[in-house]
Short mmCIF file of C-alpha atoms and ligand atoms in Angstrom, two decimals:
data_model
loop_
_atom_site.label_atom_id
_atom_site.label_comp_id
_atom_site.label_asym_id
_atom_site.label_seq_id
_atom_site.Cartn_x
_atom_site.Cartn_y
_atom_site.Cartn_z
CA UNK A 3 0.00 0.00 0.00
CA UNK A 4 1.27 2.94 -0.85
CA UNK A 5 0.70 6.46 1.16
CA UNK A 6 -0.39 9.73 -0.17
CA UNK A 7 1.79 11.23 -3.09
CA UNK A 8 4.47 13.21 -1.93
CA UNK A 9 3.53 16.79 -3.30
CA UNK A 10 0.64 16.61 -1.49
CA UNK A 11 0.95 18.20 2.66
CA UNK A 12 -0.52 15.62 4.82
CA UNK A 13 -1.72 18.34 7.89
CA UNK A 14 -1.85 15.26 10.51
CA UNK A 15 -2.35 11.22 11.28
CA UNK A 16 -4.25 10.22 14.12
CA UNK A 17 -5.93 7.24 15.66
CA UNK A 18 -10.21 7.65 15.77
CA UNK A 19 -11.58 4.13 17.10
CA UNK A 20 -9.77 1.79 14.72
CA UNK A 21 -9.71 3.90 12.06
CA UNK A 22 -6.42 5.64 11.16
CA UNK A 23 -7.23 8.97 10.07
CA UNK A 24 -5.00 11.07 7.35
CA UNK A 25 -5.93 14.94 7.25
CA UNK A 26 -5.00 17.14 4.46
CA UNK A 27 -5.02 20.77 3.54
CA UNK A 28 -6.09 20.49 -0.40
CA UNK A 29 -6.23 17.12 -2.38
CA UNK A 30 -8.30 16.42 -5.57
CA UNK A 31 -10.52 14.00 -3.92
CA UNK A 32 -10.79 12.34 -0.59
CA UNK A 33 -11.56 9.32 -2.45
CA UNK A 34 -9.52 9.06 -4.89
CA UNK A 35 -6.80 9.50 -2.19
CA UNK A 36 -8.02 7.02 0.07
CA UNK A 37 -8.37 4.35 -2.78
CA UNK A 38 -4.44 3.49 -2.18
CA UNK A 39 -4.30 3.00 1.70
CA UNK A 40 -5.50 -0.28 3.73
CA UNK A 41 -9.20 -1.09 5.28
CA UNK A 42 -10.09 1.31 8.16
CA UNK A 43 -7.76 4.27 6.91
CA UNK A 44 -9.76 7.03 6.31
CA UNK A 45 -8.76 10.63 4.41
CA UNK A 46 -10.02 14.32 5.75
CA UNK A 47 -9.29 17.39 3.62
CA UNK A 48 -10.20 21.02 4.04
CA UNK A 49 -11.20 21.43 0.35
CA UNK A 50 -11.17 18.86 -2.52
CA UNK A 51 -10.06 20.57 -6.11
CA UNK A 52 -11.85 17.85 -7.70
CA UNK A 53 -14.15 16.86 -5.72
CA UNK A 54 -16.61 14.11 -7.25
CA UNK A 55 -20.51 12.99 -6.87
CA UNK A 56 -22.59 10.18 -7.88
CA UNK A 57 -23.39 9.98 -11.35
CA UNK A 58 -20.08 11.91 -12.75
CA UNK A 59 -21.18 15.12 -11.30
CA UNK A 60 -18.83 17.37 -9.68
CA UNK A 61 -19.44 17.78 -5.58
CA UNK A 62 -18.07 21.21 -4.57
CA UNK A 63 -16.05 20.92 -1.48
CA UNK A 64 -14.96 24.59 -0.66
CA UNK A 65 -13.06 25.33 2.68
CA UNK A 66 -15.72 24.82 6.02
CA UNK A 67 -17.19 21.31 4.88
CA UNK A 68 -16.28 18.23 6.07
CA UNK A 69 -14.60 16.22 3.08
CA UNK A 70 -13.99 12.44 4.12
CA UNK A 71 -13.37 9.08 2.61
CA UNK A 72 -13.43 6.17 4.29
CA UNK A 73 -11.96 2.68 3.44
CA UNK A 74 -13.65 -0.74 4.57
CA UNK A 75 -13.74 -4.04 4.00
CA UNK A 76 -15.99 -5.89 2.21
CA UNK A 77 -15.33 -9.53 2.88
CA UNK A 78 -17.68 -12.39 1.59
CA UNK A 79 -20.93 -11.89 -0.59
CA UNK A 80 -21.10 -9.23 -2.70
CA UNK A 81 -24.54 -9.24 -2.71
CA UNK A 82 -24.36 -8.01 0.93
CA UNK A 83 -21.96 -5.16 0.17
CA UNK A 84 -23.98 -3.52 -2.68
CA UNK A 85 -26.15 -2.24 0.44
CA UNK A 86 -23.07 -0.63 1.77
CA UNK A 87 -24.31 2.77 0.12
CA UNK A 88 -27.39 2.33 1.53
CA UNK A 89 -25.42 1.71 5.35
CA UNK A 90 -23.43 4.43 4.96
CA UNK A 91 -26.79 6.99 4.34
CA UNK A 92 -28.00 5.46 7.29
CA UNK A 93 -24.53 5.79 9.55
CA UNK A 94 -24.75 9.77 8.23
CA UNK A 95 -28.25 10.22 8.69
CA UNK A 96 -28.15 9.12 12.35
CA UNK A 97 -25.01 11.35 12.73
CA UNK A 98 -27.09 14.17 11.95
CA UNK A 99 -30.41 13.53 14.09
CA UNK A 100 -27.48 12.73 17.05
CA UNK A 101 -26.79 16.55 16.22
CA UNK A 102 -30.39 17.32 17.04
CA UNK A 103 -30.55 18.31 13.42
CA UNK A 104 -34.32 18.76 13.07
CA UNK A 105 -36.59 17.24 9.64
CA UNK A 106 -33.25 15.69 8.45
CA UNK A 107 -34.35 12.40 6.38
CA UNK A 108 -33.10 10.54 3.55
CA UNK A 109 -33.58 10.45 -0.08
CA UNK A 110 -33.22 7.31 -2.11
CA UNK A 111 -30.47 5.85 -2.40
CA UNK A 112 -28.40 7.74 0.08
CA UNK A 113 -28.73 11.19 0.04
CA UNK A 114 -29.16 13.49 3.16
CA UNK A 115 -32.00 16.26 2.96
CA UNK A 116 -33.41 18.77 5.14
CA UNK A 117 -36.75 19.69 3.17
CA UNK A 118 -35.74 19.53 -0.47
CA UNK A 119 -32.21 20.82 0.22
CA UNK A 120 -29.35 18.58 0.37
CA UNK A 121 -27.11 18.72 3.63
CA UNK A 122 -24.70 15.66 2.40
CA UNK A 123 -23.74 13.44 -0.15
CA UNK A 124 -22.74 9.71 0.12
CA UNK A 125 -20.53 7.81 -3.16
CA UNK A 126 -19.48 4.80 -2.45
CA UNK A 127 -16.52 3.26 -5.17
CA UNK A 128 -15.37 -0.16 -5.48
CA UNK A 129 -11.44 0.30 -6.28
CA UNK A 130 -11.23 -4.16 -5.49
CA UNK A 131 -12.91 -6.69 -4.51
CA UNK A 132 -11.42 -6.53 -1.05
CA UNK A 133 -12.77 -2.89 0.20
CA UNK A 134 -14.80 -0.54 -0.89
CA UNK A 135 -14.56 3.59 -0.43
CA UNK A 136 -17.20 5.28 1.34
CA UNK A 137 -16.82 9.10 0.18
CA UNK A 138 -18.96 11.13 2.32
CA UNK A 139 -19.66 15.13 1.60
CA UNK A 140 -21.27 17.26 4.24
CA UNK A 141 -21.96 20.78 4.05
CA UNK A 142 -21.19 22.70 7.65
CA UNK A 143 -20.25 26.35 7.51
CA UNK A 144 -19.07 26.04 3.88
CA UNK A 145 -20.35 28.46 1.00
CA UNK A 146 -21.31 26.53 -1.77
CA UNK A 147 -23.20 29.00 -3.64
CA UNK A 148 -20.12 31.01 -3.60
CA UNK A 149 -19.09 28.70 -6.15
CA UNK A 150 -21.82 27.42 -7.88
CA UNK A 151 -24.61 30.04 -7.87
CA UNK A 152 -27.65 27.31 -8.53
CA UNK A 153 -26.49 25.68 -5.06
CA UNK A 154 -28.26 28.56 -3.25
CA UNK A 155 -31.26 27.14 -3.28
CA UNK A 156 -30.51 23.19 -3.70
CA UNK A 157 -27.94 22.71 -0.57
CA UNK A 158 -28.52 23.30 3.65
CA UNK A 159 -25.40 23.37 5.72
CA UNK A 160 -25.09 22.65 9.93
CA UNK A 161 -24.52 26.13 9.96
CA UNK A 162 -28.29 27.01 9.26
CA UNK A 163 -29.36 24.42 11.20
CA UNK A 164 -28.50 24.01 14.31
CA UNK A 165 -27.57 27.24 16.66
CA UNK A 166 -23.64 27.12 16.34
CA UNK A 167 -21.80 24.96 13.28
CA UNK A 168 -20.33 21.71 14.91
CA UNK A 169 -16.45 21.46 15.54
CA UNK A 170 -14.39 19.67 12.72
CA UNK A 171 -13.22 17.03 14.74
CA UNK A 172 -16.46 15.61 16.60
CA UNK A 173 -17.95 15.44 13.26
CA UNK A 174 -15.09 13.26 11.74
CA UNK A 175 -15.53 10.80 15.00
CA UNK A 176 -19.35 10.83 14.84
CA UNK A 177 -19.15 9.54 11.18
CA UNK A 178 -16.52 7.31 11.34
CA UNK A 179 -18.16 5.56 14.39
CA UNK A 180 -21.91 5.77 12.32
CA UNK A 181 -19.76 3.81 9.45
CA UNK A 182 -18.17 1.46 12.13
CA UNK A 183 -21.57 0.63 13.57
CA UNK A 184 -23.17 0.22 9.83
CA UNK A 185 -20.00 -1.60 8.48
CA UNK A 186 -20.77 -3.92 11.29
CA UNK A 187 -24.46 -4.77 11.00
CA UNK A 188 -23.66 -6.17 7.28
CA UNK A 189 -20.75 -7.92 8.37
CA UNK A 190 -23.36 -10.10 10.47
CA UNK A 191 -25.84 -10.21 8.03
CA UNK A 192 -28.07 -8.06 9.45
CA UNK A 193 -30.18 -6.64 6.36
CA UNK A 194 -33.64 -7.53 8.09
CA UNK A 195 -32.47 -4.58 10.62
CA UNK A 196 -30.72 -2.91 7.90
CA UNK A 197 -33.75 -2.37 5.99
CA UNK A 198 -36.11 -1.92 8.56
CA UNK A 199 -34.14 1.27 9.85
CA UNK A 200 -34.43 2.73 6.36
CA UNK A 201 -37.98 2.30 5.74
CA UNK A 202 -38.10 3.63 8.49
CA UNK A 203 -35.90 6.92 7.71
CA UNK A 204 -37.85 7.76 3.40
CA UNK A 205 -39.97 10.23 5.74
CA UNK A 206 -41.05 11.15 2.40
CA UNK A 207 -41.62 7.76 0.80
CA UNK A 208 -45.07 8.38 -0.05
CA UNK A 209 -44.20 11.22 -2.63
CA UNK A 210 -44.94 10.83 -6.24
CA UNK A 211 -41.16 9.48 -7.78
CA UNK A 212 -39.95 9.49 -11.37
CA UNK A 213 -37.34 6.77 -12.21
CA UNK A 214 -35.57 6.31 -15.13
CA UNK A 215 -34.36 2.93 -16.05
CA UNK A 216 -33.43 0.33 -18.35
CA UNK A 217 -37.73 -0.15 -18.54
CA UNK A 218 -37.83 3.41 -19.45
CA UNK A 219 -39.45 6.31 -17.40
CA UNK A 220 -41.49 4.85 -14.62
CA UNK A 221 -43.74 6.70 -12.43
CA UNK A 222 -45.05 5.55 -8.60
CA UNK A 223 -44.91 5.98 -5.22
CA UNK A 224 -41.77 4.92 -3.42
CA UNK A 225 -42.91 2.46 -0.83
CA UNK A 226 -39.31 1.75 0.07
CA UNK A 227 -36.85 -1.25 -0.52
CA UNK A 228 -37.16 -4.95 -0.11
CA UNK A 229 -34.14 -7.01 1.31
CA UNK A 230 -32.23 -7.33 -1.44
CA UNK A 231 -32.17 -3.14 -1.71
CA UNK A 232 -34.42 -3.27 -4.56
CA UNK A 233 -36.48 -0.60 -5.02
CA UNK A 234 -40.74 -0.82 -4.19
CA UNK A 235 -42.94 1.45 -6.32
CA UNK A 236 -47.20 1.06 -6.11
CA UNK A 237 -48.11 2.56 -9.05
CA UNK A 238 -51.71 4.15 -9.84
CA UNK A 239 -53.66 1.59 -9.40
CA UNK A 240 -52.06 0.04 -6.60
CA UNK A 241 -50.21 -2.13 -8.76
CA UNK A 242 -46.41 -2.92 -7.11
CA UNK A 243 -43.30 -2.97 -8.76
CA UNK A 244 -39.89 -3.77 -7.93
CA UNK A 245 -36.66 -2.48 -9.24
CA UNK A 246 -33.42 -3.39 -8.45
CA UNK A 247 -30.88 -0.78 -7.55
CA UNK A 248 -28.54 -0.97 -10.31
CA UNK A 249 -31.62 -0.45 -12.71
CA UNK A 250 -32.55 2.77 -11.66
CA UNK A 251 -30.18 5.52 -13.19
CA UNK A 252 -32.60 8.69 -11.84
CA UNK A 253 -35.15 8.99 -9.10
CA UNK A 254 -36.75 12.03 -8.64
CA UNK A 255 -39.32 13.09 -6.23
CA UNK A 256 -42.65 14.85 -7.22
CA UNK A 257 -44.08 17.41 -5.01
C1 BTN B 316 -23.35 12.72 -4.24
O1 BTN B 316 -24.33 13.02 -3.56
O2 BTN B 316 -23.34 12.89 -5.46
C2 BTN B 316 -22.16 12.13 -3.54
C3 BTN B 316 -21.19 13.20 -3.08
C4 BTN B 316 -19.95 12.61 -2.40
C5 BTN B 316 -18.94 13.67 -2.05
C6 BTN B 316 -17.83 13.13 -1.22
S1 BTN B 316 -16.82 14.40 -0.51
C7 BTN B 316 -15.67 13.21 0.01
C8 BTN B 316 -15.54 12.21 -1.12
N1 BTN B 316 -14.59 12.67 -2.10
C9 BTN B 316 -15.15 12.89 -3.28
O3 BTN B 316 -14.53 13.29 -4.30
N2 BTN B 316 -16.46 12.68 -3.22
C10 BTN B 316 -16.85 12.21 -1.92
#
């Protein structure tokens, strides 16, 4: 394993719970970083240059944000670890109620919302077999519509949250143990509990969704996932679908 390239200033290494944590002033991507280091490292910068979202769109990660990737392991079935994305929503949703963060629910498949406004952002990459890379973006006191103009009305931060912006550091423990506790419950097969807890956290689940897939546009209501993580849609007249993950490249919610 090799450990971050040498132009880039590594700020601090420190030990969070099992996880051995690399902060960083400026990198490209957290993700991209952390896809050379061992299970349970994890990488922290203060702004990503290049920082990346789901679905080839760019994630802007300006100074005040908390920018971390995560590395685990994903031993065994890989059936079990395609609802690591789905884990790590839940590890990052619970981070934020913990907060006291009031409203905050998820979007399918892992996306953290306050109202319609997004307060993080969850890509998970498979670099091997062995491990996957949780990449988790959360917006805190950082000014993302100094950037990009159209996030002004799309994004929510901590910061206009909750009465004072959380400290750096207790936010990089609080996620890192949310992903511990997650990482854990697939590791012993717990989907049944898995699953419960997010059809339990789509607050929203009985809004009108959009979906575009392999099938084409498909409208419904999102009634939540089944055990495998496919997707459960009741259409108009009551009629019930389901979609596996990987089939569903958009999902949009109809107010
Ligand atoms: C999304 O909602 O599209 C996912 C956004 C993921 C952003 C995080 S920030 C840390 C890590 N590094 C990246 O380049 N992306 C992820």
């Amino acid at each position: 394993m090799s450990s971050a390239p040498a132009a880039i200033q590594e700020l601090d290494v420190c030990a969070i719970d099992g996880w051995t944590l690399h902060e960083f002033a400026e990198v490209t991507s957290t993700s991209s970083l952390a896809a050379h280091l061992p299970a349970w490292s994890a990488v922290s910068a203060t702004v990503q240059t290049a920082g990346r979202g789901r679905t080839g769109r760019r994630w802007v990660s300006d100074e005040g944000g908390v920018w971390l990737s995560a590395v685990v392991p994903t031993p065994g079935d890989p059936a079990l670890w395609a609802l690591l994305p789905l884990a790590a929503g839940r590890a990052v949703l619970d981070a934020a109620r913990d907060l006291g963060v009031e409203g905050v629910r998820l979007r399918w498949p892992n996306d953290i919302l306050v109202g319609r406004r997004k307060l993080a952002g969850i890509m998970v990459d498979r670099f091997s077999a062995e491990a996957a890379v949780v990449g988790i973006g959360l917006n805190v006191s950082n000014q993302p519509a100094t950037v990009d103009e159209a996030l002004a009305t799309e994004v929510t931060r901590l910061a206009d949250l909750l009465p004072a912006a959380p400290a750096r550091a207790g936010l990089l423990v609080r996620l890192l143990a949310g992903l511990t506790r997650e990482h854990h419950r697939l590791e012993v097969g717990d989907v049944a509990g898995l699953c419960r807890d997010l059809n339990a956290a789509w607050v929203y689940r009985h809004v009108h969704v959009t979906l575009a897939s392999g099938q084409g546009a498909i409208n419904g209501h999102f009634e939540g996932i089944d055990s495998h993580g496919s997707l459960l849609l009741r259409g108009a007249v009551g009629e019930w679908r389901v979609l596996p993950a990987h089939q569903v490249e958009l999902f949009r919610e109809i107010f």
